[in-house]
mmCIF file of C-alpha atoms in Angstrom:
data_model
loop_
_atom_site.group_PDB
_atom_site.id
_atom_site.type_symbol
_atom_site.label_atom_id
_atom_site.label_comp_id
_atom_site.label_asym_id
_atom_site.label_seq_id
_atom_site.Cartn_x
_atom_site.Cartn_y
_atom_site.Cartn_z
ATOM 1 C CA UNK A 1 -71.000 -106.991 -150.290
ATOM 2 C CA UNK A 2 -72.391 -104.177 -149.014
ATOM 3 C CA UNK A 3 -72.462 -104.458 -145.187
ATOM 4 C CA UNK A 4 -69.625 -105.759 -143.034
ATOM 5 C CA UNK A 5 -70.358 -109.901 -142.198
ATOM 6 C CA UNK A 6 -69.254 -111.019 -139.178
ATOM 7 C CA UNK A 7 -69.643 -114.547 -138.621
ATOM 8 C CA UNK A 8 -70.130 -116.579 -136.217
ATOM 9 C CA UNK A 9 -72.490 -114.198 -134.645
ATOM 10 C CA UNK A 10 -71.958 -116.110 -131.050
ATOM 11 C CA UNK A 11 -69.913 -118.433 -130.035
ATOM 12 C CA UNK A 12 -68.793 -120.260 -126.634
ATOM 13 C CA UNK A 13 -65.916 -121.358 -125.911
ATOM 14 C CA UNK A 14 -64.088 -123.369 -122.389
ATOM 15 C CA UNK A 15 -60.829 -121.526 -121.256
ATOM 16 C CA UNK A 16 -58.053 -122.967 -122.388
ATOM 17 C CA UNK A 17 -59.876 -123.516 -125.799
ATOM 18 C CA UNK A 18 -59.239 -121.780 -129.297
ATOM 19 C CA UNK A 19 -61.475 -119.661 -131.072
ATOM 20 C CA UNK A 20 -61.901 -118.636 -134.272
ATOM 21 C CA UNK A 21 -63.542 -115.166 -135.970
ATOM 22 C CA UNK A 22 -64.265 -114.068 -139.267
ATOM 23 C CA UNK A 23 -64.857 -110.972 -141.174
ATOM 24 C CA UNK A 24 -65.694 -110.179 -144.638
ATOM 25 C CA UNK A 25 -65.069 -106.706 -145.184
ATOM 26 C CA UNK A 26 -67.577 -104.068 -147.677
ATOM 27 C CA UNK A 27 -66.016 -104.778 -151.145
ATOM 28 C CA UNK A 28 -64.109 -102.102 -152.337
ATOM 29 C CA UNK A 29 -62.693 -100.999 -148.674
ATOM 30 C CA UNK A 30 -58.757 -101.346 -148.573
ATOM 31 C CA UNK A 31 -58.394 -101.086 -144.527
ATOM 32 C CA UNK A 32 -59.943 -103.812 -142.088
ATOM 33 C CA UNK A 33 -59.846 -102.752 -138.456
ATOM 34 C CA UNK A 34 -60.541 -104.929 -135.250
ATOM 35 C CA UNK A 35 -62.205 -103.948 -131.665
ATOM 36 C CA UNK A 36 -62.885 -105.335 -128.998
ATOM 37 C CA UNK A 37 -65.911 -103.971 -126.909
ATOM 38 C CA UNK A 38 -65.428 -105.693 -122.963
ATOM 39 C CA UNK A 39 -67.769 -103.412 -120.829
ATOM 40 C CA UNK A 40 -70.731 -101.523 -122.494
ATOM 41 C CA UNK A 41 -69.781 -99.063 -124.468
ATOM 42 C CA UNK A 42 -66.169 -99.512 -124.170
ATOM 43 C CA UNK A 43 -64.124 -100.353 -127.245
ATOM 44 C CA UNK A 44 -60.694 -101.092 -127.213
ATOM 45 C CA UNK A 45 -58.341 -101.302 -130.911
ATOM 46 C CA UNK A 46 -56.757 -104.269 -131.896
ATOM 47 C CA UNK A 47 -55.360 -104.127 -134.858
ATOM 48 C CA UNK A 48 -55.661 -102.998 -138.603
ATOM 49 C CA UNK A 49 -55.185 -104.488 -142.321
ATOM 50 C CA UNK A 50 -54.231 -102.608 -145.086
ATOM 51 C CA UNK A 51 -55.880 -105.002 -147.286
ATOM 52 C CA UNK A 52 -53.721 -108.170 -146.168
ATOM 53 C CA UNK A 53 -50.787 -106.065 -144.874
ATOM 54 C CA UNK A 54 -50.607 -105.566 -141.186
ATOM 55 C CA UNK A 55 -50.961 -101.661 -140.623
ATOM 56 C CA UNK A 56 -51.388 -100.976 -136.768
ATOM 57 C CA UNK A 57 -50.981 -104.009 -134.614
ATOM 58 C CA UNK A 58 -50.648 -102.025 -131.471
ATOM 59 C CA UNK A 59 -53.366 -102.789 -129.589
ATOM 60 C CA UNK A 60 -52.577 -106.212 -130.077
ATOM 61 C CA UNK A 61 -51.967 -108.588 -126.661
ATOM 62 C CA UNK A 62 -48.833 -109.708 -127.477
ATOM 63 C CA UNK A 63 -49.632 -113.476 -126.684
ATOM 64 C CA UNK A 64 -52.114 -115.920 -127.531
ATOM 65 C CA UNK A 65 -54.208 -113.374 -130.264
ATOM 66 C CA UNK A 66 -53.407 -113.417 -134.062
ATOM 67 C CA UNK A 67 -55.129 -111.968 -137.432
ATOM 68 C CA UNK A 68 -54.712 -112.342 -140.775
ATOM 69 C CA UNK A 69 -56.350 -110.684 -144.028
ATOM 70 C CA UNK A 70 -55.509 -113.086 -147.122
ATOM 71 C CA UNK A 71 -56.846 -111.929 -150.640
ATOM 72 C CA UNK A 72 -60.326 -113.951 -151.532
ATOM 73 C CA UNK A 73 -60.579 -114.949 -148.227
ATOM 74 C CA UNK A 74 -62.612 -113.485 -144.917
ATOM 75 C CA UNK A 75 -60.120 -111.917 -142.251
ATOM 76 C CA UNK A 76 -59.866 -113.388 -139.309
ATOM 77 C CA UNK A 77 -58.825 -112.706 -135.470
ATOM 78 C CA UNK A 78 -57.744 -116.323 -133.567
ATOM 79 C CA UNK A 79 -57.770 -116.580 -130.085
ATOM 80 C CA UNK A 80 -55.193 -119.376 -128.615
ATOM 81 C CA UNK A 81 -56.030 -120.880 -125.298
ATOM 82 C CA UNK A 82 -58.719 -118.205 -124.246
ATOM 83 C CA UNK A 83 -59.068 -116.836 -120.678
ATOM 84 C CA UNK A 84 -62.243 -116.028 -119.237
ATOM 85 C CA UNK A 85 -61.146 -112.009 -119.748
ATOM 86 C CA UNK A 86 -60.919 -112.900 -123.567
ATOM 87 C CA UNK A 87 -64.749 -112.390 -123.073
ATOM 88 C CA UNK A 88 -66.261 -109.595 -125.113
ATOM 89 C CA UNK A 89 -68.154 -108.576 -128.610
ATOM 90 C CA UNK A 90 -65.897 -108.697 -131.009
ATOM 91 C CA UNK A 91 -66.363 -105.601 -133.649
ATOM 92 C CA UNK A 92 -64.972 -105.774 -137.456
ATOM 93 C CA UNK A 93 -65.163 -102.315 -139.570
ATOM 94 C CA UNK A 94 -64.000 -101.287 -142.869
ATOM 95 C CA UNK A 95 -63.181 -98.106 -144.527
ATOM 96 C CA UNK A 96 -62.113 -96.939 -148.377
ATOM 97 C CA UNK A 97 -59.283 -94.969 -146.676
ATOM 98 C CA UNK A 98 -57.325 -95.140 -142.890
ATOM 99 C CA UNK A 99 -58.140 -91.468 -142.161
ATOM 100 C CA UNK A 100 -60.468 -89.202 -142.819
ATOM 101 C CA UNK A 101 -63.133 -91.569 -143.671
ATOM 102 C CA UNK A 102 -65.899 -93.569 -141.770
ATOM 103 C CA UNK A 103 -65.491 -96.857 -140.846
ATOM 104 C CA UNK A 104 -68.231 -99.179 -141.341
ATOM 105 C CA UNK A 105 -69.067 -101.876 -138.874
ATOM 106 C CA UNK A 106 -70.382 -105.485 -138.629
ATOM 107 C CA UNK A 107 -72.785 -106.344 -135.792
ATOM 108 C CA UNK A 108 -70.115 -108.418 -134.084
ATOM 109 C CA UNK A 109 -69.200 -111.899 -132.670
ATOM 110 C CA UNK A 110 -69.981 -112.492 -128.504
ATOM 111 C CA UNK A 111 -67.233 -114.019 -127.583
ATOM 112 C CA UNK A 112 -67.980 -116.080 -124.394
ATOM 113 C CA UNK A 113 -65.486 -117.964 -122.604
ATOM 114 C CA UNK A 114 -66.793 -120.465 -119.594
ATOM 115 C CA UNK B 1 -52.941 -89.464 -123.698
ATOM 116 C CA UNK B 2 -55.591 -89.096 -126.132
ATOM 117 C CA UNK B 3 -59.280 -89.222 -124.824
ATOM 118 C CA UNK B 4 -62.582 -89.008 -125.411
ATOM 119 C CA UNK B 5 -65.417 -88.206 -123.034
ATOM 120 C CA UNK B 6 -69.222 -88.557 -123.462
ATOM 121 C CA UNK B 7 -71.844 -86.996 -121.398
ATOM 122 C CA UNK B 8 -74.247 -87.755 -119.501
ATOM 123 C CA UNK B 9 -74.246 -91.422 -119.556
ATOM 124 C CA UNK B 10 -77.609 -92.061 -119.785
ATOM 125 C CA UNK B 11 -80.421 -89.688 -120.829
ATOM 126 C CA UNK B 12 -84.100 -89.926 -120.796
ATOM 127 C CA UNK B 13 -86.315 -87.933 -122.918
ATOM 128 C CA UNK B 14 -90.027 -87.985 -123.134
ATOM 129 C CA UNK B 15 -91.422 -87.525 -127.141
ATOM 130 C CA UNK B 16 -90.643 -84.039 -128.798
ATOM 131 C CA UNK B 17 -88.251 -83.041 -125.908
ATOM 132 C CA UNK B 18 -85.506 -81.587 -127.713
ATOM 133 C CA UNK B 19 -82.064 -81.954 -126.044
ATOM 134 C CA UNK B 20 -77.806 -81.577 -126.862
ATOM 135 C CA UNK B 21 -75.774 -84.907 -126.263
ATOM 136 C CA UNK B 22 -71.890 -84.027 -125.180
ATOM 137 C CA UNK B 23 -68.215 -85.496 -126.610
ATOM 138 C CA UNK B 24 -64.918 -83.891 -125.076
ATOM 139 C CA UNK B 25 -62.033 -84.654 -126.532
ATOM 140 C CA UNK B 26 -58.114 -84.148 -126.039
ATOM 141 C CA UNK B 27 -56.331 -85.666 -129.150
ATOM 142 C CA UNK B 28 -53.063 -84.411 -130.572
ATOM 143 C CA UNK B 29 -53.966 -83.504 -133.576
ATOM 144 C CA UNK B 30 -58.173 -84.043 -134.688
ATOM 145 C CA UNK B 31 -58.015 -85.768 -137.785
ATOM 146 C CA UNK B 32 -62.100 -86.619 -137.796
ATOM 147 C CA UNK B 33 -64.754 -86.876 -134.819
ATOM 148 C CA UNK B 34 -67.172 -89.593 -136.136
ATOM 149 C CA UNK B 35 -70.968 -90.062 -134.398
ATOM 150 C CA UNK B 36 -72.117 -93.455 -134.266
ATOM 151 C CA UNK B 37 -75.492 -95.109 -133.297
ATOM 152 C CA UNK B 38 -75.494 -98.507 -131.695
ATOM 153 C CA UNK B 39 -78.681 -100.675 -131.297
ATOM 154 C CA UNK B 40 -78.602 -103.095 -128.681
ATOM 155 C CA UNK B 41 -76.484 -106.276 -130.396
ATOM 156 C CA UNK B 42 -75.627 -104.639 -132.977
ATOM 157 C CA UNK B 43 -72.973 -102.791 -134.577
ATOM 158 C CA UNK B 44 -72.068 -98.952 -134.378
ATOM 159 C CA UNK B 45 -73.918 -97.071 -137.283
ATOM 160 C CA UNK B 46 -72.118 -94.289 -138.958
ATOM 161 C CA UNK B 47 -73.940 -90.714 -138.713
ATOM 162 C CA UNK B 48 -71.879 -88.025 -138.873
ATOM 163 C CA UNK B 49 -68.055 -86.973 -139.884
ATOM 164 C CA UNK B 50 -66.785 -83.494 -138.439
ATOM 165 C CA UNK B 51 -63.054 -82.471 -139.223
ATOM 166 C CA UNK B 52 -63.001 -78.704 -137.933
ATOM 167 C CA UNK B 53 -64.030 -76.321 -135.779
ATOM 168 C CA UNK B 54 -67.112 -74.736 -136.465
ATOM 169 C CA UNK B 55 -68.690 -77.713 -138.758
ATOM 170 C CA UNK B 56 -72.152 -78.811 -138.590
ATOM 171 C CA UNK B 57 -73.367 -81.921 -140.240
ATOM 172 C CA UNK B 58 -77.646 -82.773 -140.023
ATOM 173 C CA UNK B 59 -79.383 -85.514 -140.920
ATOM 174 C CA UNK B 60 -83.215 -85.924 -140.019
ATOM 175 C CA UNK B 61 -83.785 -84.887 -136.255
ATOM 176 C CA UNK B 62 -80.166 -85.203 -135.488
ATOM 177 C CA UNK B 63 -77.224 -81.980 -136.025
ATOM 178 C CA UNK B 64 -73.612 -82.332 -134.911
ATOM 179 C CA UNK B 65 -71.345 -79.717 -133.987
ATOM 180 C CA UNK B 66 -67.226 -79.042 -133.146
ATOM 181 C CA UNK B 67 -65.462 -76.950 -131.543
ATOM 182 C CA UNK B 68 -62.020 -77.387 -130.606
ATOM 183 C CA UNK B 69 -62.323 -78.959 -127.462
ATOM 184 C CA UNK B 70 -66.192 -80.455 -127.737
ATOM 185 C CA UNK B 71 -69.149 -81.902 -130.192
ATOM 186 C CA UNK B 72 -72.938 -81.562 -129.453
ATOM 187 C CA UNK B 73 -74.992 -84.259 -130.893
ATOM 188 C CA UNK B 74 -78.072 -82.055 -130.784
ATOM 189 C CA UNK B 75 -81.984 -84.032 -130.628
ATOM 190 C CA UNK B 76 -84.727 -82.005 -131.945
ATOM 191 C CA UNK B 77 -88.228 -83.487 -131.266
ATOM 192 C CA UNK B 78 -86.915 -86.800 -130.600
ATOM 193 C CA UNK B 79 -88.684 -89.879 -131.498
ATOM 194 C CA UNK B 80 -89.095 -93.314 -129.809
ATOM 195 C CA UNK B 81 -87.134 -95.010 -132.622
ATOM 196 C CA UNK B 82 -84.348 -92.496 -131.764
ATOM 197 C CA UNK B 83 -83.503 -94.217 -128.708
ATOM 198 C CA UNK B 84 -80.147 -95.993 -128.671
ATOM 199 C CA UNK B 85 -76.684 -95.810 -127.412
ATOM 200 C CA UNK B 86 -74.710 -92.650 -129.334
ATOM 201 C CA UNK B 87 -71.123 -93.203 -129.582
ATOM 202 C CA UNK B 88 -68.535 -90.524 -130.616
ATOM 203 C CA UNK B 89 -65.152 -91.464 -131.860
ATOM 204 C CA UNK B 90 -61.770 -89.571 -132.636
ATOM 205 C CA UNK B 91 -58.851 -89.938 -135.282
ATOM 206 C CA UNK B 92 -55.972 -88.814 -133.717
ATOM 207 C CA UNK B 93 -53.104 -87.363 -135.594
ATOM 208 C CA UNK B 94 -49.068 -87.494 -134.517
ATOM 209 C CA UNK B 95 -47.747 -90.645 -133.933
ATOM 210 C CA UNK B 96 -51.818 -92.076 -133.666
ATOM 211 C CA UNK B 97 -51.865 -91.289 -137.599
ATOM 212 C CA UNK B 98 -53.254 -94.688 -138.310
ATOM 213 C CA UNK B 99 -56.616 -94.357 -138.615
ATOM 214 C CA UNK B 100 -57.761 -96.166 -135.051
ATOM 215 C CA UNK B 101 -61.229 -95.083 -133.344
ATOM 216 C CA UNK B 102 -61.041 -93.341 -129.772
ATOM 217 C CA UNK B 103 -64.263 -94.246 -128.658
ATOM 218 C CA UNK B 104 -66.292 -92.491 -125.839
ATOM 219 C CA UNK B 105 -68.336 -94.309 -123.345
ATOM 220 C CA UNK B 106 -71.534 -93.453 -125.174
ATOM 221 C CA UNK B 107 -75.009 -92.012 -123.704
ATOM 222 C CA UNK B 108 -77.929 -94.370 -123.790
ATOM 223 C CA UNK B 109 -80.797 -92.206 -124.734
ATOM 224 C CA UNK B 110 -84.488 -93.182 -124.141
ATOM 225 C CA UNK B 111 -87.140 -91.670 -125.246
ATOM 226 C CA UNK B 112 -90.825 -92.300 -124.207
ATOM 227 C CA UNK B 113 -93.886 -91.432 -126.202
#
């Protein structure tokens, strides 16, 4: 497609619980990248695809979180037993290139954790 | 450690008041400053790439600038529908070379008619 799809576009979750988020990245773009926005305004990387090879996980808590990019299917950032500081919009972008070259975003998943 | 810095946080403009919105940065090694407007629940929206000093990108009411240390995000005769949260973002280069956004904390602009 032509915009970034990030689904669901809120979803609630009790700590302790899993959760699940998908992204279907602009067709064409190679690199998938992940952030997490906590406060307003502030974004924080999680981790990038080269199209469904990990390319930057460092920004990745080591525990609990987990993505994947498989070919013909959305990627997808899991969340094992959530905390209530797992909390947060949940940003997906894509880009034809890793540098150099914008990177387009979806409009998010709220991610809230009671 | 590679930062970015936005100010001021929060502007207010009143319809036609032109004014300059600020990004400083201290990166090893600028591989792209990006602008970005974000609506409230929504997504950042791409304006503007810069890669070197002395660039200047425009697009409607809106011109971005770089220096080495700064951008401008310059307003001319701003709108209502201009108001929004503006974002700017670095590529870093060195051992950052992947391609991860260094995000500001953004200025909320508002502008009344």
């Amino acid at each position: 497609g032509e915009e970034v799809a990030q689904t669901p576009k809120h979803l609630v979750r009790g700590e302790g619980q899993k959760a699940k988020l998908y992204c279907a990245p602009i067709k064409g773009h190679s690199y998938v990248f992940w952030y997490q926005q906590v406060l307003k305004n502030e974004f924080k990387f999680l981790i990038s695809f080269q199209n469904e090879n990990v390319f930057d996980e460092t920004g990745m808590p080591k525990e609990r979180f987990s993505a994947k990019c498989l070919p013909n299917s959305p990627c997808s950032l899991e969340i094992q037993a959530t905390k209530l500081e797992d909390s947060a919009v949940y940003f997906c972008a894509s880009s034809q290139g890793f540098l150099n070259q914008p990177q387009h975003f979806g409009d998010g998943t709220r991610l809230s954790i009671l | 450690e590679d930062q970015v810095t936005q100010s001021p946080e929060a502007l207010r403009l009143q319809e036609g008041e032109s004014s300059s919105l600020n990004c400083s940065y201290t990166v090893s090694g600028l591989r792209g400053l990006f602008w970005y407007r974000q609506d409230p629940g929504k997504g950042p929206e791409f304006l503007f790439t810069l890669y070197s000093a002395g660039e200047e990108k425009e697009k409607e009411r809106l011109k971005a600038t770089l220096t080495k240390k700064e951008s401008f995000l310059h307003i001319t005769a701003p709108k209502p529908e201009d108001s929004a949260t503006y974002l700017c973002a670095v590529q870093a280069g060195g051992s950052s070379n992947t391609g991860k956004l260094i995000f500001g904390q953004g200025t909320t602009l508002q502008v009344k008619p």
